[in-house]
Amino acid sequence: MKAFTQSRGRPAWYKPDTGLAARMVLTMFLLGAVYVIFGAVLFKIGVSLIFLILIAVVIGFVQLFFADKIALGSMGAKEVSEEEAPDLHSMIGRLAAAADLPKPKIAIVNSSIPNAFATGRDKDHAVVAITTGIMNQLNPQELEAVVAHELTHIVNRDMLVMTIATFFSMVLALLMRNLFWIGMFGGFGGGGGYGRGNRDNEGGGFALAILASLVTYVLSFLLIRALSRYRELAADRGSALITGAPSNLASALLRISNSIEHARIPQQDFRQASAVNALFIVPALRGDSLGNLFSTHPSIEERVRRLEEMQRQLEMTGHV
Amino acid sequence: MGILDTLFGRQKPIPMGPERIFAMSTAQLALETEQQLTSTGTAAMCFKGIASGPFAQIQQDLDELFKVSQKNDPSLKYRAFKDELGYSWLIFTSQDFQSLVTILHVASQTLLDQGYGSQLLFAIFAFKKELGGVRYWIYNYKRGTFFPFVPQQDTHDKLRRRDNAEELRLATALGKELPVEQEIERWYPVWDLPF
């Protein structure tokens, strides 16, 4: 085997995914544009956002600074010390070193559902939590790939990026609630102070503000979901780079995915399967659905397909 | 596999039968040089129970074919086997991998010609890794495709653990040389191999 030729510290098989980067930038740009247009509309109507933004800033900061504690608390995760889980600590420590991160805090969730997540505002306050279910279902290489995926979220500062991306969405949610009440008051409490024409104008303004908020909310919701999916794909790529084995993560994803919804490598013996499933005629019903538009994660099929593509590049350039 | 293939399903009908087994004779080179996998010298085919009368007739035909093949490759041997699930096996051994591929194809074609094409289930090739461990490539006659099977221990593992990561890796690595089964839900393992 010939050694990987290095280019800027990355192995030759790791081609930057410019398409993914471009889509991520475009999504962020569109998200920013949607917010700016919305702000302009509100400014034109004369609704002041300062107070709401202040509230949102406070909520955003609380989210960022207590994210680790909130997430761990809501998931029932328990931080484990080096003595309690020495193998896990040494595995994650090794991967963190490979990813050039300080070793994150490690927590275990007592749940049979296979899952893992990373949280924390920056790399010094990061926590990686994994469920007992995922530890039981995956073999060591697969678990390593999953942890490497979570570590990449920390490297990429996804917590911060997504908090900023959802920030204005949060302002909107607050605004819609308040506009509704303001609108109600405007409707019922008529009379005092305003002339008739003035009030009608104001009512129209509120309606427009509500409409603009709704449209912005829907658009930003879709864009945030898209951004989240791209960050997931980026984390998959990071995992492949850290472990040097894209197929380990593909295998882990297939194993923990729901066998009814997703294609999986079967456990059943060929002979027994053929007795039940003699007619290999109807192709399995698959393909991307519209549901993808609303999900925070790309489909398992797409993630596996991309990881396989990376594995293929690795096989092609990793050998003579 | 593009998006269109996924949306519309398979576009080209896949030829069924043993024809694509021959892909293995060229893939062997890639397996050996790129994956450090060498043949264990054994390959086998498995088919559904054929009544003993007709099967005796088939076996006679096979014996004759076999004698011809053995003239070219004296190391070639074969035995029939019936497993506990009621499936019949023909197990071939030879030092020459190409002759293993050829005899598998000839034997499969014989069954096909006798009208037992739909009874053919799979053919299986065993490879060993220099550092230890066995990798199998299984050929699905109905689909004309190959897929990898890598047991974590061996095929007699009671827990039936398979190394999916290694299988996925092998499948992408051999994607050029072999018609690899694209639908991973059809990568059926074969446990308790009789060889």
Coordinates of C-alpha atoms in Angstrom, one line a residue:
Chain A
M1 CA 0.0 0.0 0.0
K2 CA 1.3 3.4 -0.9
A3 CA 1.0 6.2 1.7
F4 CA -1.6 8.8 1.2
T5 CA -0.3 11.8 -0.7
Q6 CA -0.8 14.8 1.6
S7 CA -2.3 18.0 0.5
R8 CA -2.7 20.7 3.1
G9 CA -2.7 18.1 5.8
R10 CA -5.6 16.1 4.3
P11 CA -5.4 12.7 2.7
A12 CA -5.7 12.7 -1.1
W13 CA -9.0 10.8 -0.9
Y14 CA -10.7 13.5 1.1
K15 CA -11.9 15.8 -1.7
P16 CA -13.6 18.9 -0.3
D17 CA -17.3 18.8 -1.1
T18 CA -17.7 22.2 -2.8
G19 CA -21.3 21.4 -3.7
L20 CA -22.1 21.0 0.0
A21 CA -20.2 24.1 1.0
A22 CA -21.9 26.1 -1.7
R23 CA -25.4 24.9 -0.7
M24 CA -24.6 25.7 3.0
V25 CA -23.5 29.3 2.1
L26 CA -26.5 29.8 -0.1
T27 CA -28.9 28.6 2.6
M28 CA -27.3 30.9 5.2
F29 CA -27.4 33.8 2.7
L30 CA -31.1 33.1 2.0
L31 CA -31.9 32.9 5.7
G32 CA -30.2 36.2 6.2
A33 CA -32.0 37.7 3.3
V34 CA -35.4 36.5 4.6
Y35 CA -34.7 38.1 7.9
V36 CA -33.6 41.4 6.4
I37 CA -36.6 41.6 4.2
F38 CA -38.8 40.9 7.1
G39 CA -37.1 43.5 9.2
A40 CA -37.6 46.0 6.4
V41 CA -41.3 45.2 6.1
L42 CA -41.8 45.7 9.9
F43 CA -39.8 48.9 9.8
K44 CA -42.1 50.2 7.0
I45 CA -45.2 49.3 9.0
G46 CA -43.6 50.9 12.1
V47 CA -43.5 48.0 14.4
S48 CA -40.5 48.2 16.7
L49 CA -38.6 45.0 17.3
I50 CA -36.1 46.2 19.8
F51 CA -37.8 44.9 22.9
L52 CA -38.4 41.5 21.3
I53 CA -34.8 41.3 20.1
L54 CA -33.6 42.0 23.6
I55 CA -35.8 39.2 25.0
A56 CA -34.5 36.9 22.3
V57 CA -30.9 37.8 23.0
V58 CA -31.4 36.9 26.6
I59 CA -33.0 33.5 25.7
G60 CA -30.3 32.9 23.1
F61 CA -27.5 33.5 25.7
V62 CA -29.2 31.3 28.2
Q63 CA -29.5 28.6 25.5
L64 CA -25.9 28.8 24.6
F65 CA -24.5 29.0 28.1
F66 CA -26.6 26.4 29.7
A67 CA -27.1 24.2 26.6
D68 CA -25.0 21.4 28.0
K69 CA -26.9 21.4 31.3
I70 CA -30.3 21.8 29.7
A71 CA -29.7 19.0 27.1
L72 CA -28.2 16.6 29.6
G73 CA -31.0 17.3 32.1
S74 CA -33.8 16.8 29.6
M75 CA -32.3 13.6 28.3
G76 CA -31.5 12.2 31.7
A77 CA -27.8 12.0 30.9
K78 CA -25.4 11.3 33.6
E79 CA -21.8 12.4 33.3
V80 CA -19.4 9.6 33.8
S81 CA -15.9 9.9 35.2
E82 CA -12.7 8.3 33.9
E83 CA -13.0 5.6 36.7
E84 CA -16.6 4.8 35.9
A85 CA -16.1 4.2 32.1
P86 CA -12.3 3.9 31.4
D87 CA -12.8 2.3 27.9
L88 CA -15.2 5.0 26.7
H89 CA -12.9 7.8 28.1
S90 CA -9.8 6.4 26.4
M91 CA -11.7 5.9 23.1
I92 CA -13.2 9.4 23.1
G93 CA -9.9 10.9 24.3
R94 CA -8.1 9.3 21.4
L95 CA -10.6 10.7 18.9
A96 CA -10.6 14.1 20.4
A97 CA -6.8 14.2 20.1
A98 CA -7.2 13.2 16.4
A99 CA -9.7 16.0 15.9
D100 CA -7.5 18.5 17.8
L101 CA -10.0 19.0 20.6
P102 CA -9.7 19.0 24.3
K103 CA -11.4 15.9 25.6
P104 CA -15.1 16.7 26.1
K105 CA -17.1 15.7 29.1
I106 CA -18.7 12.3 28.6
A107 CA -22.2 11.4 29.6
I108 CA -24.3 8.3 29.4
V109 CA -28.1 8.2 28.9
N110 CA -29.8 5.1 30.2
S111 CA -32.0 4.4 27.3
S112 CA -32.4 1.5 24.9
I113 CA -33.0 3.9 22.0
P114 CA -29.7 4.1 20.0
N115 CA -28.7 7.8 20.0
A116 CA -25.8 10.2 20.6
F117 CA -25.5 13.9 20.7
A118 CA -23.0 16.7 21.4
T119 CA -23.7 20.0 22.9
G120 CA -21.9 23.0 24.5
R121 CA -21.2 26.5 23.3
D122 CA -17.5 25.9 22.5
K123 CA -14.9 23.2 22.5
D124 CA -14.0 23.9 26.1
H125 CA -17.5 23.4 27.3
A126 CA -18.5 20.4 25.1
V127 CA -20.3 17.3 26.2
V128 CA -20.7 14.1 24.2
A129 CA -23.6 12.0 25.4
I130 CA -24.4 8.5 24.2
T131 CA -27.1 6.1 25.1
T132 CA -26.6 2.6 26.5
G133 CA -28.6 1.4 23.5
I134 CA -26.1 2.6 21.0
M135 CA -23.2 1.2 23.0
N136 CA -24.9 -2.2 23.0
Q137 CA -25.9 -2.2 19.3
L138 CA -22.7 -1.1 17.7
N139 CA -19.3 -2.7 17.6
P140 CA -16.3 -0.6 18.8
Q141 CA -15.4 0.7 15.3
E142 CA -18.9 1.8 14.6
L143 CA -19.3 3.5 18.0
E144 CA -16.0 5.3 17.3
A145 CA -17.4 6.6 14.0
V146 CA -20.5 7.9 15.7
V147 CA -18.5 9.7 18.4
A148 CA -16.3 11.2 15.7
H149 CA -19.4 12.5 14.0
E150 CA -20.4 14.2 17.3
L151 CA -16.9 15.6 17.8
T152 CA -17.1 17.1 14.3
H153 CA -20.2 19.0 15.5
I154 CA -18.1 20.5 18.2
V155 CA -15.2 21.3 15.8
N156 CA -17.7 22.9 13.4
R157 CA -19.3 24.9 16.2
D158 CA -22.7 23.7 15.1
M159 CA -24.3 24.6 18.4
L160 CA -23.3 28.2 17.9
V161 CA -24.2 28.3 14.2
M162 CA -27.7 26.8 14.8
T163 CA -28.4 29.1 17.7
I164 CA -27.6 32.1 15.6
A165 CA -29.6 30.7 12.7
T166 CA -32.6 30.1 14.8
F167 CA -32.3 33.3 16.7
F168 CA -34.6 35.4 14.5
S169 CA -36.9 32.5 14.1
M170 CA -37.3 32.8 17.9
V171 CA -37.9 36.5 17.6
L172 CA -40.6 35.8 15.1
A173 CA -42.3 33.2 17.3
L174 CA -42.4 35.8 20.1
L175 CA -43.6 38.5 17.7
M176 CA -46.4 36.4 16.3
R177 CA -47.7 35.7 19.8
N178 CA -47.5 39.3 20.8
L179 CA -48.9 40.7 17.5
F180 CA -51.9 38.4 18.0
W181 CA -52.5 40.0 21.4
I182 CA -51.8 43.5 20.1
G183 CA -54.1 42.8 17.2
M184 CA -56.9 41.6 19.6
F185 CA -56.5 44.7 21.7
G186 CA -56.6 46.9 18.6
G187 CA -59.8 45.2 17.5
F188 CA -61.7 45.3 20.8
G189 CA -60.4 48.3 22.6
G190 CA -61.3 50.8 19.8
G191 CA -62.2 54.4 20.5
G192 CA -59.8 56.3 22.7
G193 CA -57.2 58.6 21.2
Y194 CA -57.3 57.4 17.5
G195 CA -59.4 58.7 14.8
R196 CA -61.4 56.2 12.7
G197 CA -59.2 56.4 9.6
N198 CA -56.1 56.0 11.7
R199 CA -57.4 52.9 13.4
D200 CA -58.3 51.2 10.1
N201 CA -54.8 51.9 8.9
E202 CA -53.3 50.4 12.0
G203 CA -55.5 47.3 11.6
G204 CA -54.3 46.8 8.1
G205 CA -50.7 47.2 9.3
F206 CA -51.1 44.5 11.9
A207 CA -52.6 42.2 9.4
L208 CA -49.7 42.8 7.1
A209 CA -47.3 42.3 10.0
I210 CA -48.9 39.0 10.9
L211 CA -48.8 37.9 7.3
A212 CA -45.1 38.9 6.9
S213 CA -44.3 37.1 10.2
L214 CA -46.0 33.9 9.0
V215 CA -44.3 33.9 5.6
T216 CA -40.9 34.6 7.2
Y217 CA -41.5 32.0 9.8
V218 CA -42.3 29.3 7.2
L219 CA -39.4 30.3 5.0
S220 CA -36.9 30.5 7.8
F221 CA -38.2 27.1 9.2
L222 CA -37.4 25.4 5.9
L223 CA -34.1 27.1 5.5
I224 CA -33.0 26.2 9.1
R225 CA -33.9 22.6 8.5
A226 CA -31.9 22.6 5.3
L227 CA -28.9 24.2 7.1
S228 CA -29.2 21.5 9.8
R229 CA -29.2 18.8 7.2
Y230 CA -26.1 20.2 5.6
R231 CA -24.3 20.5 9.0
E232 CA -25.1 16.8 9.5
L233 CA -23.6 15.8 6.2
A234 CA -20.5 17.9 7.1
A235 CA -20.3 16.1 10.4
D236 CA -20.5 12.8 8.5
R237 CA -17.6 13.9 6.4
G238 CA -15.6 15.0 9.5
S239 CA -16.2 11.6 11.1
A240 CA -14.9 9.8 8.0
L241 CA -11.8 12.1 8.0
I242 CA -11.1 11.4 11.7
T243 CA -11.6 7.7 11.6
G244 CA -10.2 7.2 8.1
A245 CA -13.0 4.7 7.4
P246 CA -16.3 6.2 6.0
S247 CA -17.9 2.7 5.8
N248 CA -17.7 2.4 9.6
L249 CA -20.1 5.3 10.0
A250 CA -22.3 4.0 7.1
S251 CA -22.5 0.7 8.9
A252 CA -23.4 2.3 12.2
L253 CA -26.1 4.4 10.6
L254 CA -27.6 1.4 8.9
R255 CA -27.5 -0.6 12.1
I256 CA -29.3 1.9 14.3
S257 CA -31.8 3.0 11.7
N258 CA -35.3 1.7 11.9
S259 CA -35.5 -1.5 9.9
I260 CA -39.0 -0.8 8.7
E261 CA -38.4 2.6 7.3
H262 CA -34.9 2.0 6.0
A263 CA -33.1 -0.6 4.1
R264 CA -30.7 -2.6 6.2
I265 CA -28.2 -5.4 5.7
P266 CA -30.3 -8.4 6.7
Q267 CA -29.4 -10.9 9.4
Q268 CA -31.6 -13.6 8.1
D269 CA -30.0 -16.5 6.3
F270 CA -30.3 -16.5 2.5
R271 CA -32.0 -20.0 2.5
Q272 CA -34.5 -19.0 5.1
A273 CA -35.2 -15.7 3.4
S274 CA -35.8 -17.3 0.0
A275 CA -38.4 -19.6 1.5
V276 CA -40.5 -16.6 2.6
N277 CA -39.6 -14.2 -0.1
A278 CA -39.4 -16.3 -3.2
L279 CA -40.5 -13.7 -5.7
F280 CA -37.8 -11.1 -6.2
I281 CA -40.0 -9.1 -8.5
V282 CA -41.2 -6.0 -6.8
P283 CA -38.3 -3.6 -6.1
A284 CA -38.3 -2.4 -2.5
L285 CA -40.2 0.9 -2.3
R286 CA -37.7 3.5 -1.6
G287 CA -36.7 7.0 -2.6
D288 CA -36.6 10.5 -1.1
S289 CA -39.9 11.8 0.1
L290 CA -41.2 15.3 0.6
G291 CA -40.8 14.6 4.3
N292 CA -37.2 15.3 3.9
L293 CA -37.9 19.0 3.5
F294 CA -39.0 19.2 7.1
S295 CA -36.5 17.0 8.8
T296 CA -33.3 18.1 10.6
H297 CA -31.3 15.1 9.4
P298 CA -30.8 13.9 5.8
S299 CA -32.2 10.5 5.1
I300 CA -30.0 7.5 6.1
E301 CA -29.9 6.4 2.5
E302 CA -28.4 9.7 1.4
R303 CA -25.9 9.8 4.2
V304 CA -24.8 6.2 3.4
R305 CA -24.6 7.0 -0.3
R306 CA -22.3 9.9 0.4
L307 CA -20.1 7.9 2.8
E308 CA -19.9 5.1 0.2
E309 CA -18.8 7.7 -2.3
M310 CA -16.0 8.8 0.1
Q311 CA -15.0 5.2 0.7
R312 CA -14.7 4.7 -3.1
Q313 CA -12.4 7.7 -3.4
L314 CA -10.4 6.3 -0.5
E315 CA -10.1 2.9 -2.2
M316 CA -9.1 4.5 -5.5
T317 CA -6.4 6.8 -4.2
G318 CA -5.4 4.8 -1.1
H319 CA -4.0 2.0 -3.2
V320 CA -1.8 1.8 -6.3
Chain B
M1 CA -27.1 4.6 -9.0
G2 CA -28.4 8.0 -9.8
I3 CA -31.5 9.7 -8.4
L4 CA -33.5 8.7 -11.5
D5 CA -32.6 5.0 -10.9
T6 CA -33.9 5.3 -7.4
L7 CA -37.1 7.1 -8.5
F8 CA -38.0 4.8 -11.4
G9 CA -36.6 1.6 -9.9
R10 CA -34.3 -0.5 -12.1
Q11 CA -34.3 0.6 -15.7
K12 CA -32.6 -2.3 -17.4
P13 CA -33.8 -5.8 -16.9
I14 CA -31.0 -7.8 -15.1
P15 CA -30.1 -11.0 -16.9
M16 CA -30.7 -13.9 -14.5
G17 CA -28.8 -17.1 -14.3
P18 CA -25.1 -17.9 -13.9
E19 CA -23.8 -15.6 -16.8
R20 CA -22.3 -13.0 -14.5
I21 CA -20.4 -15.5 -12.4
F22 CA -17.6 -14.9 -14.8
A23 CA -17.1 -11.4 -13.5
M24 CA -15.4 -13.1 -10.5
S25 CA -12.6 -14.4 -12.7
T26 CA -11.5 -10.9 -13.5
A27 CA -12.3 -9.5 -10.0
Q28 CA -10.0 -12.0 -8.5
L29 CA -7.0 -10.0 -9.6
A30 CA -8.3 -6.9 -7.8
L31 CA -9.1 -8.9 -4.8
E32 CA -5.6 -10.3 -4.6
T33 CA -3.6 -7.2 -5.4
E34 CA -5.8 -4.5 -3.8
Q35 CA -7.5 -6.3 -1.0
Q36 CA -4.8 -9.0 -0.2
L37 CA -7.6 -11.6 -0.4
T38 CA -6.6 -15.0 -1.8
S39 CA -9.0 -17.8 -2.7
T40 CA -9.3 -20.5 0.0
G41 CA -9.5 -22.9 -2.9
T42 CA -13.1 -23.6 -2.3
A43 CA -16.3 -22.4 -3.9
A44 CA -19.8 -23.8 -3.8
M45 CA -23.3 -23.5 -5.2
C46 CA -26.5 -24.0 -3.3
F47 CA -29.9 -24.9 -4.7
K48 CA -33.3 -26.0 -3.5
G49 CA -34.2 -29.6 -3.1
I50 CA -34.6 -31.4 -6.4
A51 CA -36.3 -34.8 -6.1
S52 CA -33.9 -37.6 -5.7
G53 CA -34.8 -39.3 -9.0
P54 CA -34.1 -36.3 -11.3
F55 CA -31.1 -35.3 -9.2
A56 CA -29.5 -38.7 -9.7
Q57 CA -29.7 -38.0 -13.4
I58 CA -28.3 -34.6 -13.0
Q59 CA -25.5 -35.9 -10.9
Q60 CA -24.6 -38.3 -13.7
D61 CA -24.3 -35.4 -16.2
L62 CA -22.3 -33.5 -13.7
D63 CA -19.9 -36.4 -13.2
E64 CA -19.2 -36.6 -16.9
L65 CA -18.7 -32.8 -17.1
F66 CA -16.5 -33.1 -14.1
K67 CA -14.2 -35.7 -15.6
V68 CA -13.6 -33.5 -18.6
S69 CA -12.8 -30.5 -16.4
Q70 CA -10.5 -32.7 -14.3
K71 CA -8.4 -33.5 -17.3
N72 CA -7.4 -29.8 -17.5
D73 CA -7.2 -29.3 -13.7
P74 CA -6.2 -32.4 -11.8
S75 CA -6.5 -30.6 -8.5
L76 CA -10.2 -30.1 -9.0
K77 CA -12.5 -32.1 -6.6
Y78 CA -16.1 -31.9 -5.8
R79 CA -18.6 -33.3 -3.4
A80 CA -22.4 -33.1 -2.9
F81 CA -23.9 -32.2 0.4
K82 CA -27.4 -31.8 1.8
D83 CA -27.8 -29.4 4.7
E84 CA -30.2 -29.5 7.6
L85 CA -32.4 -26.9 6.0
G86 CA -33.0 -29.3 3.1
Y87 CA -30.8 -27.5 0.5
S88 CA -28.4 -29.2 -1.8
W89 CA -24.8 -28.1 -2.2
L90 CA -22.1 -28.8 -4.7
I91 CA -18.8 -28.0 -3.1
F92 CA -15.7 -27.6 -5.4
T93 CA -12.1 -27.3 -4.4
S94 CA -9.2 -26.5 -6.7
Q95 CA -5.8 -24.8 -6.6
D96 CA -6.8 -23.0 -9.7
F97 CA -9.3 -20.2 -9.1
Q98 CA -10.2 -19.8 -12.8
S99 CA -11.2 -23.5 -13.0
L100 CA -13.4 -23.0 -9.9
V101 CA -15.3 -20.2 -11.6
T102 CA -15.6 -22.2 -14.8
I103 CA -16.9 -25.4 -13.1
L104 CA -19.4 -23.4 -11.1
H105 CA -20.7 -21.8 -14.3
V106 CA -20.8 -25.1 -16.1
A107 CA -22.6 -26.9 -13.2
S108 CA -25.1 -24.0 -12.9
Q109 CA -25.7 -24.0 -16.6
T110 CA -26.4 -27.7 -16.5
L111 CA -29.1 -27.3 -13.8
L112 CA -30.5 -24.3 -15.8
D113 CA -30.6 -26.4 -19.0
Q114 CA -32.5 -29.2 -17.2
G115 CA -35.1 -26.7 -16.2
Y116 CA -34.0 -26.2 -12.6
G117 CA -33.0 -22.6 -13.1
S118 CA -35.4 -21.3 -10.5
Q119 CA -34.1 -23.8 -8.0
L120 CA -30.6 -22.1 -8.1
L121 CA -30.2 -20.0 -5.0
F122 CA -26.6 -18.7 -4.8
A123 CA -23.0 -19.5 -5.4
I124 CA -20.3 -18.6 -2.9
F125 CA -16.6 -17.9 -3.1
A126 CA -14.4 -17.9 0.0
F127 CA -11.3 -15.8 0.3
K128 CA -8.8 -15.5 3.1
K129 CA -7.0 -12.5 4.4
E130 CA -3.3 -12.7 4.9
L131 CA -3.6 -11.6 8.5
G132 CA -6.4 -14.1 9.2
G133 CA -10.2 -13.9 8.7
V134 CA -12.4 -15.0 5.9
R135 CA -14.4 -12.9 3.4
Y136 CA -17.1 -14.4 1.2
W137 CA -18.6 -13.2 -2.0
I138 CA -22.1 -14.5 -2.7
Y139 CA -23.6 -14.6 -6.2
N140 CA -27.4 -14.3 -6.4
Y141 CA -28.5 -16.2 -9.5
K142 CA -31.9 -14.5 -9.6
R143 CA -30.4 -11.0 -9.7
G144 CA -27.1 -11.7 -11.3
T145 CA -25.3 -9.8 -8.6
F146 CA -22.6 -10.3 -6.1
F147 CA -22.5 -9.1 -2.5
P148 CA -19.9 -9.5 0.3
F149 CA -20.4 -11.5 3.5
V150 CA -18.0 -11.0 6.4
P151 CA -18.8 -12.9 9.6
Q152 CA -17.1 -11.4 12.6
Q153 CA -15.9 -14.8 13.9
D154 CA -16.9 -17.5 11.4
T155 CA -20.1 -18.7 9.9
H156 CA -20.8 -21.0 12.9
D157 CA -21.0 -18.1 15.2
K158 CA -24.1 -18.7 17.4
L159 CA -24.7 -14.9 17.7
R160 CA -24.5 -14.5 13.9
R161 CA -22.5 -11.3 14.0
R162 CA -21.4 -9.9 10.7
D163 CA -19.0 -7.1 10.1
N164 CA -21.2 -4.7 8.1
A165 CA -18.5 -2.0 7.9
E166 CA -16.1 -4.3 6.2
E167 CA -18.8 -5.5 3.9
L168 CA -19.7 -2.0 2.8
R169 CA -16.1 -1.2 2.3
L170 CA -15.5 -4.3 0.2
A171 CA -18.6 -3.6 -1.9
T172 CA -17.5 0.0 -2.8
A173 CA -13.9 -1.2 -3.4
L174 CA -15.0 -3.9 -5.9
G175 CA -17.7 -1.8 -7.5
K176 CA -15.9 -1.5 -10.8
E177 CA -14.9 -5.2 -11.1
L178 CA -18.1 -6.9 -9.9
P179 CA -21.9 -6.3 -10.5
V180 CA -22.4 -5.5 -6.8
E181 CA -26.0 -5.8 -5.5
Q182 CA -27.1 -2.3 -4.9
E183 CA -30.0 -3.1 -2.6
I184 CA -28.3 -3.9 0.6
E185 CA -31.4 -5.4 2.1
R186 CA -30.7 -8.3 -0.2
W187 CA -27.3 -9.0 1.2
Y188 CA -28.5 -12.2 2.8
P189 CA -25.8 -14.0 4.9
V190 CA -25.2 -17.7 4.7
W191 CA -24.5 -19.2 8.1
D192 CA -23.1 -22.7 9.0
L193 CA -21.3 -23.2 5.7
P194 CA -20.6 -26.9 5.0
F195 CA -17.0 -26.2 4.1

